[in-house]
Tab-separated table of C-alpha atoms in Angstrom:
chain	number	residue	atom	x	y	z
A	29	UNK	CA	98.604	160.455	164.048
A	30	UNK	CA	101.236	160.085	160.958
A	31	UNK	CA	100.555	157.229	158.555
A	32	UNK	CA	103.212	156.186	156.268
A	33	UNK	CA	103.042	152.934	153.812
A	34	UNK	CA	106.411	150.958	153.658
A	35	UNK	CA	107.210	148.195	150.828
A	36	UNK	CA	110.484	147.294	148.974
A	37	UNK	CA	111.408	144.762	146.501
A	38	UNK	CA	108.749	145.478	143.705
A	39	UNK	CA	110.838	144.568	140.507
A	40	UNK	CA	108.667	145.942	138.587
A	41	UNK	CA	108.344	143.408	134.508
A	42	UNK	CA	109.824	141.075	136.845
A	43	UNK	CA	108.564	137.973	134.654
A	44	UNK	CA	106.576	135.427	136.404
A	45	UNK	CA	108.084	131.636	136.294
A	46	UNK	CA	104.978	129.090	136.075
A	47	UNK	CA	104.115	126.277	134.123
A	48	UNK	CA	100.709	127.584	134.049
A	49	UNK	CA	101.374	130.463	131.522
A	50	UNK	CA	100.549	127.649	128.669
A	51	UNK	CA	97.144	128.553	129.365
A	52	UNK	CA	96.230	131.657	127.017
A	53	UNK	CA	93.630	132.722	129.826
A	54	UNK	CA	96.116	133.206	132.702
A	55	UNK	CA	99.211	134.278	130.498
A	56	UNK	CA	97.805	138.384	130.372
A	57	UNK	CA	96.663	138.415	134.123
A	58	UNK	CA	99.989	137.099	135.478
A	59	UNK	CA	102.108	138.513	133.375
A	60	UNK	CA	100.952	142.033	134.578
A	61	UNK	CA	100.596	140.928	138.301
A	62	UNK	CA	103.929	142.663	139.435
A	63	UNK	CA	102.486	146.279	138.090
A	64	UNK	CA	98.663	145.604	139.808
A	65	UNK	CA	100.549	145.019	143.019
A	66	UNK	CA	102.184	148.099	142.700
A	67	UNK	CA	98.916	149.896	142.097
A	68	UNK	CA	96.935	148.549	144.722
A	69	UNK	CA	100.060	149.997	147.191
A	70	UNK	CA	99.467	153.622	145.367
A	71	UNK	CA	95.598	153.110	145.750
A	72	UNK	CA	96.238	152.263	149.408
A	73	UNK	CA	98.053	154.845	150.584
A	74	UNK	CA	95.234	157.013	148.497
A	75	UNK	CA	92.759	155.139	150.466
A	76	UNK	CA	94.686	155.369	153.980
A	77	UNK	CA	96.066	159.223	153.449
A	78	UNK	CA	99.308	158.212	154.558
A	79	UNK	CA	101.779	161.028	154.742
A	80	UNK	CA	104.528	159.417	152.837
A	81	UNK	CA	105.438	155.952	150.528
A	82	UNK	CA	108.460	154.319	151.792
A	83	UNK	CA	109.945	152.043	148.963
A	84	UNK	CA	113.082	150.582	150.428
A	85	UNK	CA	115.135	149.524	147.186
A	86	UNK	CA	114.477	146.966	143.627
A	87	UNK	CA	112.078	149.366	142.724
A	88	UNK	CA	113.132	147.987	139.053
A	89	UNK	CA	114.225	144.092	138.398
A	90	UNK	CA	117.324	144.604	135.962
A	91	UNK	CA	119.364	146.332	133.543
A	92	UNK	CA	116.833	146.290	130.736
A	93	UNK	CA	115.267	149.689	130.047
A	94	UNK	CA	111.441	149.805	129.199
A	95	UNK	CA	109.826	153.541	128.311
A	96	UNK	CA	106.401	152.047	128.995
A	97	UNK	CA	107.762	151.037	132.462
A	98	UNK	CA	108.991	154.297	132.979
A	99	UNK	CA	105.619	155.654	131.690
A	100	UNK	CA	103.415	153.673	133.703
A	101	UNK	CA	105.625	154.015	137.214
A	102	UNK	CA	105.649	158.234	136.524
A	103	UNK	CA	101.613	157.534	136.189
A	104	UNK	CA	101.448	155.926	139.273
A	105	UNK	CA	103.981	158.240	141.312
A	106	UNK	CA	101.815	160.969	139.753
A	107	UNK	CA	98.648	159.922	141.146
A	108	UNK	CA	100.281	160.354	144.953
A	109	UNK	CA	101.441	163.975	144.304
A	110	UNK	CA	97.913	165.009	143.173
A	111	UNK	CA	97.130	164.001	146.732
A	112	UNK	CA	99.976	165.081	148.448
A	113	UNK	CA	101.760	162.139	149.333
A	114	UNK	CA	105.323	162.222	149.296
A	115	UNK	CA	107.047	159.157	148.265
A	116	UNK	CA	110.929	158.687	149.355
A	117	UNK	CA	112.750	156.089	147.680
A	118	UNK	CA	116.191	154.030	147.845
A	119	UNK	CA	118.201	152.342	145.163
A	120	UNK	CA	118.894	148.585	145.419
A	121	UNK	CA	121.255	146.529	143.668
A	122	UNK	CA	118.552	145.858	141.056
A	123	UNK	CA	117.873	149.634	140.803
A	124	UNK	CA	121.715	150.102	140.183
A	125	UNK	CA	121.689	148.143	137.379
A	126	UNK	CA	118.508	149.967	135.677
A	127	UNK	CA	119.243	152.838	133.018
A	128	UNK	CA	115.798	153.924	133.871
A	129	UNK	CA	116.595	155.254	137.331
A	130	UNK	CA	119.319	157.757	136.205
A	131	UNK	CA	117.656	158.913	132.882
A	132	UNK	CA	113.801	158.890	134.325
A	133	UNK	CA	111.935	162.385	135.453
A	134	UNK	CA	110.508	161.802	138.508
A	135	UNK	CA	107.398	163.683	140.199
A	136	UNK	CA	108.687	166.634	142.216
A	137	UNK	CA	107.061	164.643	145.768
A	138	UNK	CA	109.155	161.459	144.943
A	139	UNK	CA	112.833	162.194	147.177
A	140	UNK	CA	115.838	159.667	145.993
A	141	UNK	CA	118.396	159.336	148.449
A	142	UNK	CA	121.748	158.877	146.987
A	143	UNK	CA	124.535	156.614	148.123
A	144	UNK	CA	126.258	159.592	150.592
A	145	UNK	CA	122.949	159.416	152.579
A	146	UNK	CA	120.684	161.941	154.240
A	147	UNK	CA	117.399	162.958	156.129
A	148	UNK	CA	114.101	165.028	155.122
A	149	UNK	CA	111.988	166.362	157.317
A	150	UNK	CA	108.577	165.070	156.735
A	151	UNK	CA	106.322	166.625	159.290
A	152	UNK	CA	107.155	169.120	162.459
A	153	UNK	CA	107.912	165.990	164.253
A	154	UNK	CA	108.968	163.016	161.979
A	155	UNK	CA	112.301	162.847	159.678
A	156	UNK	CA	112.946	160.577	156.862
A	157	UNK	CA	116.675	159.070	156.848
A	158	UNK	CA	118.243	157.195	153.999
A	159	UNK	CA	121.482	155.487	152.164
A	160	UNK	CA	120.588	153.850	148.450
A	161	UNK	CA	123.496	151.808	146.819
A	162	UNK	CA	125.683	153.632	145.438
A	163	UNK	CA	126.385	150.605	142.706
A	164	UNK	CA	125.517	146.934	141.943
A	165	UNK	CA	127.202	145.816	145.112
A	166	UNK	CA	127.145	146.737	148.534
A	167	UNK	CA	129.765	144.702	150.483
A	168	UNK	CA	130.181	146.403	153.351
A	169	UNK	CA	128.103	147.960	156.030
A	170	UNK	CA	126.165	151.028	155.196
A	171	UNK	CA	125.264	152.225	158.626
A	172	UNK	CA	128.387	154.242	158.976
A	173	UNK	CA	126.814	156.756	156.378
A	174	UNK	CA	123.516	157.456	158.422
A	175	UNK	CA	122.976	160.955	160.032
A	176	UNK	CA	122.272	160.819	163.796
A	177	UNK	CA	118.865	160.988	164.480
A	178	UNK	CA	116.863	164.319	165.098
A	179	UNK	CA	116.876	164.552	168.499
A	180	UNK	CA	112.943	164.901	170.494
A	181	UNK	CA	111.810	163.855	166.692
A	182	UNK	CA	110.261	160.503	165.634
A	183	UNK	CA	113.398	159.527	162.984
A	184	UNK	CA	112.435	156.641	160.378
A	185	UNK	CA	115.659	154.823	158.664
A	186	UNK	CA	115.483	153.449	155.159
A	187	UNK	CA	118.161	150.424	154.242
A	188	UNK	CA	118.667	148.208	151.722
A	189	UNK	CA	120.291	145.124	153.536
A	190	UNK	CA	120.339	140.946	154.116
A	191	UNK	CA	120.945	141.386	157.202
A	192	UNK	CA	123.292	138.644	158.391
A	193	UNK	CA	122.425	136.846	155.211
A	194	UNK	CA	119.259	134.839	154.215
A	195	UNK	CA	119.169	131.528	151.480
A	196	UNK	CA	118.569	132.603	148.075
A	197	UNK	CA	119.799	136.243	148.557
A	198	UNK	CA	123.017	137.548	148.047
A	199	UNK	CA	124.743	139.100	150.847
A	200	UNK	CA	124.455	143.226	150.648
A	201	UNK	CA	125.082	145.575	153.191
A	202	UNK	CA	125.339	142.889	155.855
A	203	UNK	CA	124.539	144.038	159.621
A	204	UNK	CA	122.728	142.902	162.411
A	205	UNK	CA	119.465	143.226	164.354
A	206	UNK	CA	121.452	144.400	166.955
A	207	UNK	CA	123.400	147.150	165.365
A	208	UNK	CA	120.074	148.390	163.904
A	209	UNK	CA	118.781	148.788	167.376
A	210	UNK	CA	121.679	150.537	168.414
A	211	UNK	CA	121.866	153.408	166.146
A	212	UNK	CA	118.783	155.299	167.618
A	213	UNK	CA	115.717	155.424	165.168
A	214	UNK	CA	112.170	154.663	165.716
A	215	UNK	CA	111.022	152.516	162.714
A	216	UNK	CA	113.702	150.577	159.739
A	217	UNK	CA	111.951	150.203	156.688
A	218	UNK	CA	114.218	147.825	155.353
A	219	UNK	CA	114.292	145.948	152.137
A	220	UNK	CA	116.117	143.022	149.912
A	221	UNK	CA	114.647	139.703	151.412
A	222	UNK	CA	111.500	138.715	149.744
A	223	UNK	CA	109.981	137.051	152.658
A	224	UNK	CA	108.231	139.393	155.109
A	225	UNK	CA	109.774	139.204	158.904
A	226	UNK	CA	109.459	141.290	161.329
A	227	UNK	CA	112.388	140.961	163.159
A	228	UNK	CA	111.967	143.533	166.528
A	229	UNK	CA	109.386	145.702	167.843
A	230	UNK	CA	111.699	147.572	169.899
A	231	UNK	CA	112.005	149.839	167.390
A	232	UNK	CA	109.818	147.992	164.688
A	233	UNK	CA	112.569	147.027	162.444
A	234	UNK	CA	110.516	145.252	159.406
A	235	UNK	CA	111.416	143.096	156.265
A	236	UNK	CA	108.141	143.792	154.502
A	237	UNK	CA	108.655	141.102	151.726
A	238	UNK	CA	108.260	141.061	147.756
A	239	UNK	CA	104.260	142.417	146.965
A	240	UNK	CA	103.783	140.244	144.380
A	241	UNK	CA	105.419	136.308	144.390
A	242	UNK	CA	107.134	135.408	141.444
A	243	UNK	CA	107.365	132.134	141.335
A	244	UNK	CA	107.123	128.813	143.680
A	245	UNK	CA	109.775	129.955	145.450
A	246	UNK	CA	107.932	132.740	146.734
A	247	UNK	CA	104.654	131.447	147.647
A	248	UNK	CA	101.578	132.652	149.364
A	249	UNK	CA	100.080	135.718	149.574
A	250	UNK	CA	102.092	139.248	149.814
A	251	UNK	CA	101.564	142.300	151.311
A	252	UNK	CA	102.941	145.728	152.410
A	253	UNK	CA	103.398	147.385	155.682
A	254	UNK	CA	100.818	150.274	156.623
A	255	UNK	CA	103.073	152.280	159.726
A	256	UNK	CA	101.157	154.276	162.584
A	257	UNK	CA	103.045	156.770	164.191
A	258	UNK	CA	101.689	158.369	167.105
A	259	UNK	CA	102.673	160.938	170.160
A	260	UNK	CA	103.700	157.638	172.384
A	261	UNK	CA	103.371	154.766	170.095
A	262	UNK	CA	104.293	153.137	166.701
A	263	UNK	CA	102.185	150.625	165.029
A	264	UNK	CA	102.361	148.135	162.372
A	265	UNK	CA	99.614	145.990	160.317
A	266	UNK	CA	99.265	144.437	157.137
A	267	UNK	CA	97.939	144.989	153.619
A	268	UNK	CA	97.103	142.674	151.264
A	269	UNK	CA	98.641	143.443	147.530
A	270	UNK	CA	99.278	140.232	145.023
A	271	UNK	CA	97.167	140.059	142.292
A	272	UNK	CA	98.420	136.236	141.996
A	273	UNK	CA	99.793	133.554	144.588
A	274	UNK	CA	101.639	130.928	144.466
A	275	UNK	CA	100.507	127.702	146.886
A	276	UNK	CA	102.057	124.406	147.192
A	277	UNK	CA	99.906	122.091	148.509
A	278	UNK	CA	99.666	118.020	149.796
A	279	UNK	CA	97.318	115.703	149.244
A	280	UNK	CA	97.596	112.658	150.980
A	281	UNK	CA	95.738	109.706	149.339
A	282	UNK	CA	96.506	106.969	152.075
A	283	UNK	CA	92.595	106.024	152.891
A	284	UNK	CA	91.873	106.629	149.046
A	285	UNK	CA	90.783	103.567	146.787
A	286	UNK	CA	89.146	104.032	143.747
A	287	UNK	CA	89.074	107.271	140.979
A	288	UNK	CA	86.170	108.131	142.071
A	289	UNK	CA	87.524	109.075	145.805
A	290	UNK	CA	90.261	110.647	144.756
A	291	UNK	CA	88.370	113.073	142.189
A	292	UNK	CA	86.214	113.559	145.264
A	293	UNK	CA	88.962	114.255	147.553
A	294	UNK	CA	90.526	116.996	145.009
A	295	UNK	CA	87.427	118.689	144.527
A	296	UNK	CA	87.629	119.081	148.785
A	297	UNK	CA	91.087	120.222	148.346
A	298	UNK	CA	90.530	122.837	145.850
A	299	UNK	CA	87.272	124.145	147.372
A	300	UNK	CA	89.531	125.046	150.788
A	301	UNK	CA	92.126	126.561	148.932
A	302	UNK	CA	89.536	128.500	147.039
A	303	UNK	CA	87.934	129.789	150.133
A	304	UNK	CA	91.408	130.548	151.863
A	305	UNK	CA	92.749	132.503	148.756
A	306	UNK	CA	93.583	135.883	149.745
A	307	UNK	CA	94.729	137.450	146.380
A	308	UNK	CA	92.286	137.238	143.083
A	309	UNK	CA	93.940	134.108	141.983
A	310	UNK	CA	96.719	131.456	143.055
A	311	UNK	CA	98.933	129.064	140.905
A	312	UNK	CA	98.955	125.865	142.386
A	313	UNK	CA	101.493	123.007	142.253
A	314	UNK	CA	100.033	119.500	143.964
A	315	UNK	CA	101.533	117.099	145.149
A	316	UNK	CA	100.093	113.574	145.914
A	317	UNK	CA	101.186	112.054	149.260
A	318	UNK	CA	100.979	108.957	151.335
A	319	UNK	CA	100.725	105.484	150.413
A	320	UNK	CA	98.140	104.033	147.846
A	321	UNK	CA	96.804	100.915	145.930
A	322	UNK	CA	96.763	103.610	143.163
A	323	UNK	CA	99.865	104.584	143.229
A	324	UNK	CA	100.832	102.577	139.721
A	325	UNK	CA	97.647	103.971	138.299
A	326	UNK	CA	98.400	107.756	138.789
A	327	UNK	CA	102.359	106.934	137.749
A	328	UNK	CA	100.636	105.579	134.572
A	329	UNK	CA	98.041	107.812	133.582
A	330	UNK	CA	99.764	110.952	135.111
A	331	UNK	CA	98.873	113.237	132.017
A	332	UNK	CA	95.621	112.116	132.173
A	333	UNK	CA	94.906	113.287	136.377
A	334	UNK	CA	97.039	116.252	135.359
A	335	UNK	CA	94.560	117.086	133.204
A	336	UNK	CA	91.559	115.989	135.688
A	337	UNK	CA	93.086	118.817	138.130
A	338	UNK	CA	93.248	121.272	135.695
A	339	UNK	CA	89.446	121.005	134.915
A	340	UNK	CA	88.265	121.226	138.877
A	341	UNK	CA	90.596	123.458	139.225
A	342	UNK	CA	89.120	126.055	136.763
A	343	UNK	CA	86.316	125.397	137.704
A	344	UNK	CA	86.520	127.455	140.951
A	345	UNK	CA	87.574	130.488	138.230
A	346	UNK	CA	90.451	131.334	140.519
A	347	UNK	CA	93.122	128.695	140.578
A	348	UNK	CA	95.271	127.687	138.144
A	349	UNK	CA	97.643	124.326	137.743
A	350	UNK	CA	101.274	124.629	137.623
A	351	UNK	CA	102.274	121.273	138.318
A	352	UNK	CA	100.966	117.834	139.787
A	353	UNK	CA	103.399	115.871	141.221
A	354	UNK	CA	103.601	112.492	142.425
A	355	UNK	CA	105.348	111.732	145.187
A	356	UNK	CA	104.009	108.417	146.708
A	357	UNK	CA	105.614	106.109	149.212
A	358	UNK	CA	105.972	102.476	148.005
A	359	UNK	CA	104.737	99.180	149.161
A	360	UNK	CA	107.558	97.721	151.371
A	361	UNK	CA	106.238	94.856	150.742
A	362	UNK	CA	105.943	94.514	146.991
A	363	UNK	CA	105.054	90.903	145.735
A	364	UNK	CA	107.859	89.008	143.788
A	365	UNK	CA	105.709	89.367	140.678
A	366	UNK	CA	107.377	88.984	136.923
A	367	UNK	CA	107.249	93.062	137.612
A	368	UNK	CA	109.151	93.106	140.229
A	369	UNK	CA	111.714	91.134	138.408
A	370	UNK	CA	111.964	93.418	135.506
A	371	UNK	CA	112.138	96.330	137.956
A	372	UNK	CA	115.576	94.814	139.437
A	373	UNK	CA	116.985	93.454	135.869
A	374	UNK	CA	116.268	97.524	134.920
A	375	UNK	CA	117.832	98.491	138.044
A	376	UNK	CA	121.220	95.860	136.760
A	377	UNK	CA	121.180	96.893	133.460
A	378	UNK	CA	121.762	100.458	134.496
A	379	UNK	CA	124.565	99.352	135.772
A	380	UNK	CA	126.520	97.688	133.018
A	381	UNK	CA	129.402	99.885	131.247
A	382	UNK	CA	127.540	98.932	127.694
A	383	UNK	CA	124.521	100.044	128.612
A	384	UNK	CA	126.024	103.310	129.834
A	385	UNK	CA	128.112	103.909	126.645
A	386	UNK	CA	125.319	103.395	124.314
A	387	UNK	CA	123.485	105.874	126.201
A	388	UNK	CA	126.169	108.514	126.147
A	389	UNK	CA	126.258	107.971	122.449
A	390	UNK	CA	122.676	108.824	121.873
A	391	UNK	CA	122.590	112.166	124.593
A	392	UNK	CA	125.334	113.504	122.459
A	393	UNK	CA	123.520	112.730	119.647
A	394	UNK	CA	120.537	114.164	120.687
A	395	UNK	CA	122.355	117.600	122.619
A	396	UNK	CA	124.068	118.167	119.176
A	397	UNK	CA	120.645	119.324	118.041
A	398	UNK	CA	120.368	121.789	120.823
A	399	UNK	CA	121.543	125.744	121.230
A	400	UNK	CA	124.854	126.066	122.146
A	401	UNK	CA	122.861	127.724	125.600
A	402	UNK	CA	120.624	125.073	126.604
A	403	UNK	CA	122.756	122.597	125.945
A	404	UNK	CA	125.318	124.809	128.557
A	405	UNK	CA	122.540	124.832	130.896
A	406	UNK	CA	121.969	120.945	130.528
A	407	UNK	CA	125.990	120.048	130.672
A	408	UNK	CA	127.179	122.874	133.288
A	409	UNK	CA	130.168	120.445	134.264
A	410	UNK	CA	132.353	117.327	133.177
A	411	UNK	CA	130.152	114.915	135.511
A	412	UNK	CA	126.790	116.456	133.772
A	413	UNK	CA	126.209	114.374	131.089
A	414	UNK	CA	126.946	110.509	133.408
A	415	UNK	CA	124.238	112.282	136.090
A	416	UNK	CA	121.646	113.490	132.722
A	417	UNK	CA	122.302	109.784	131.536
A	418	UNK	CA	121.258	108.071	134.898
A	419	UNK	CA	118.158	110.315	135.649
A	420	UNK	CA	116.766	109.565	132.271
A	421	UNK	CA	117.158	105.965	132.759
A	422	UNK	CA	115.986	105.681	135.814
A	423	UNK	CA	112.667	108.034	134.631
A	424	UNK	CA	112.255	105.633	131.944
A	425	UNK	CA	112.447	102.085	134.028
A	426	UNK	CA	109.735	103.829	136.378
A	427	UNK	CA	107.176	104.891	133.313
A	428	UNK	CA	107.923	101.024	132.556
A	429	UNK	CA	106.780	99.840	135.822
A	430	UNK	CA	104.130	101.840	135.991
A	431	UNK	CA	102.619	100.796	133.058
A	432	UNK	CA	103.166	97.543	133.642
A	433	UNK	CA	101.912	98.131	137.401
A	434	UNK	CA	99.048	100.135	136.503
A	435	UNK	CA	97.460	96.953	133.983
A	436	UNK	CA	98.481	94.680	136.864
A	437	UNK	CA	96.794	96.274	139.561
């Protein structure tokens, strides 16, 4: 039997997006999370004596060039030729971008295809085949560059590719399922999508995902791929690698009636996500559900059960807060209370061209104070400012109500 260890999208200093990294604790552990991953991978295939490390493109995240990245990747590629693991690597459209990957010394067991292609023979009886970008982009198909397959040989292919395209990726050396299966090999070790799919068993052709999430777009916990190869049969299982996870998660309140219930009912929520955690922490972004007598409470006092969550949370010594939301259905019945009529003269005066221009007046006011950047990032179009103007408005009407609610409730 032939083990080999199969992961892509690493992006290694890839920095972590939370709210969470206000908290001087957490900052250190997450902000390294990305290069624990990619140790626990090297102390795996340590661990499992794989033959080889299959790392399937974005070794690297971007252009920037870091000689304590290089140092501590070299270290870690190191520790796999001392045990005579081979590594074979492909560039991505991240790695193009890196002046690392052209100016860094590798370990003599780490092979980099290039963008012509080719095949190493890894054992009597299995070959490695790969294509790496040869640039930033890869518009076209990059199938056409892959050597047949080594006939009576167990052949492994190595690609860089979204596929027929997936949301939130660009589209790089697009192909199909289909076309995969048709060109011959035994296993793709693919790479680019950050969510882990396997898409066929027939060969195993496998998206192994990003090993560490980055943010709360890429939640829950990662892993990479550990292959089994043997006379009649190849295998597949998982392995766990993120240091830190990201978890959105609902509370519904409905049944909920007093503080004291709802501190209760958090302290049940946390507790399961505690147990369920399968990486050494998780950054967590709740979200209160359903319909409530509290609702104008919580809208009211929001920093205040922010807070609340922050302290269970930590409490558990794994779980951080990124974010409580509120997101509560309202009464569709409300009562025609002297609230209720300053909700809907709010909800006129939002309306009226005056109020609009005097608003206007004081954003531009206020974005004159701003770098020329943010304020580019605020205003990214003519109808920016008019939609800026009407979100703030209608955030401030609701803090009104809810104050108002809150003491009225």
């Amino acid at each position: 039997m032939v083990k080999l260890l199969h992961t892509a999208d690493i992006h290694l200093d890839s920095p972590l997006k939370t709210l969470a990294l206000r908290n001087p604790d957490l900052a250190e552990r997450i902000q390294s999370a990305t290069r624990i991953a990619f140790s626990r991978i090297i102390d795996t295939a340590i661990h499992e004596n794989v033959a080889a490390l299959l790392i399937a493109g974005d070794l690297f995240d971007g252009a920037e060039r870091s000689a304590r990245t290089a140092a501590f990747l070299t270290g870690e590629l190191d520790r796999l030729r001392h045990t005579d693991i081979k590594v074979f690597y492909i560039k991505g459209n991240h790695d193009a971008e890196n002046p690392i990957t052209g100016a860094m010394d590798l370990p003599d067991n780490v092979h980099v295809f290039d963008g012509r292609g080719g095949k190493v023979q890894l054992t009597d009886q299995v070959w490695i085949h790969g294509v790496s970008f040869a640039g930033k982009h890869a518009p076209d198909s990059l199938l056409p560059k892959f050597p047949a397959p080594v006939p009576s040989a167990i052949n492994i292919a190595m690609l860089h590719t979204s596929l027929a395209g997936a949301a939130g990726h660009d589209t790089y050396a697009p192909c199909s399922v289909a076309e995969l299966r048709a060109m011959g090999f035994d296993y793709w070790a693919l790479g680019h999508i950050h969510k882990r799919q396997v898409h066929a068993m027939d060969p195993p052709i496998v998206m192994p995902g990003i090993p560490q999430g980055r943010d709360m777009g890429e939640t829950g916990p990662k892993s990479a791929t550990l292959i089994d190869i043997s006379e009649n049969d190849i295998t597949i299982s998982e392995v766990p690698t993120s240091a830190v996870e990201f978890l959105r998660v609902d509370l519904d309140i409905t049944d909920l009636t007093s503080s004291d219930a709802l501190r209760d009912a958090l302290r049940a929520c946390l507790a399961k996500c505690a147990a369920n955690l399968k990486s050494d922490a998780a950054v967590l972004r709740l979200t209160f559900t359903g319909q409530s007598d509290l609702q104008w409470q919580l809208l009211r006092d929001h920093e205040m059960w922010h807070e609340t969550v922050e302290q269970i949370s930590q409490g558990f010594g794994q779980i951080w807060l990124d974010r409580l939301d509120i997101s509560l259905e309202s009464d569709p019945s409300p009562s025609q209370s002297a609230v209720s009529e300053l909700a809907d003269l709010m909800d006129a005066i939002q309306n009226e061209p005056g109020f609009a221009q005097s608003c206007d007046a004081l954003l531009e006011t206020l974005l004159k104070d701003l770098p020329n950047s943010r304020r580019a990032a605020l205003l990214p179009d003519p109808d920016a400012k008019a939609a800026l103007r009407r979100t703030l408005a209608a955030a401030g009407a609701h803090d009104i109500l809810a104050r108002m609610k809150g003491v009225e409730s």
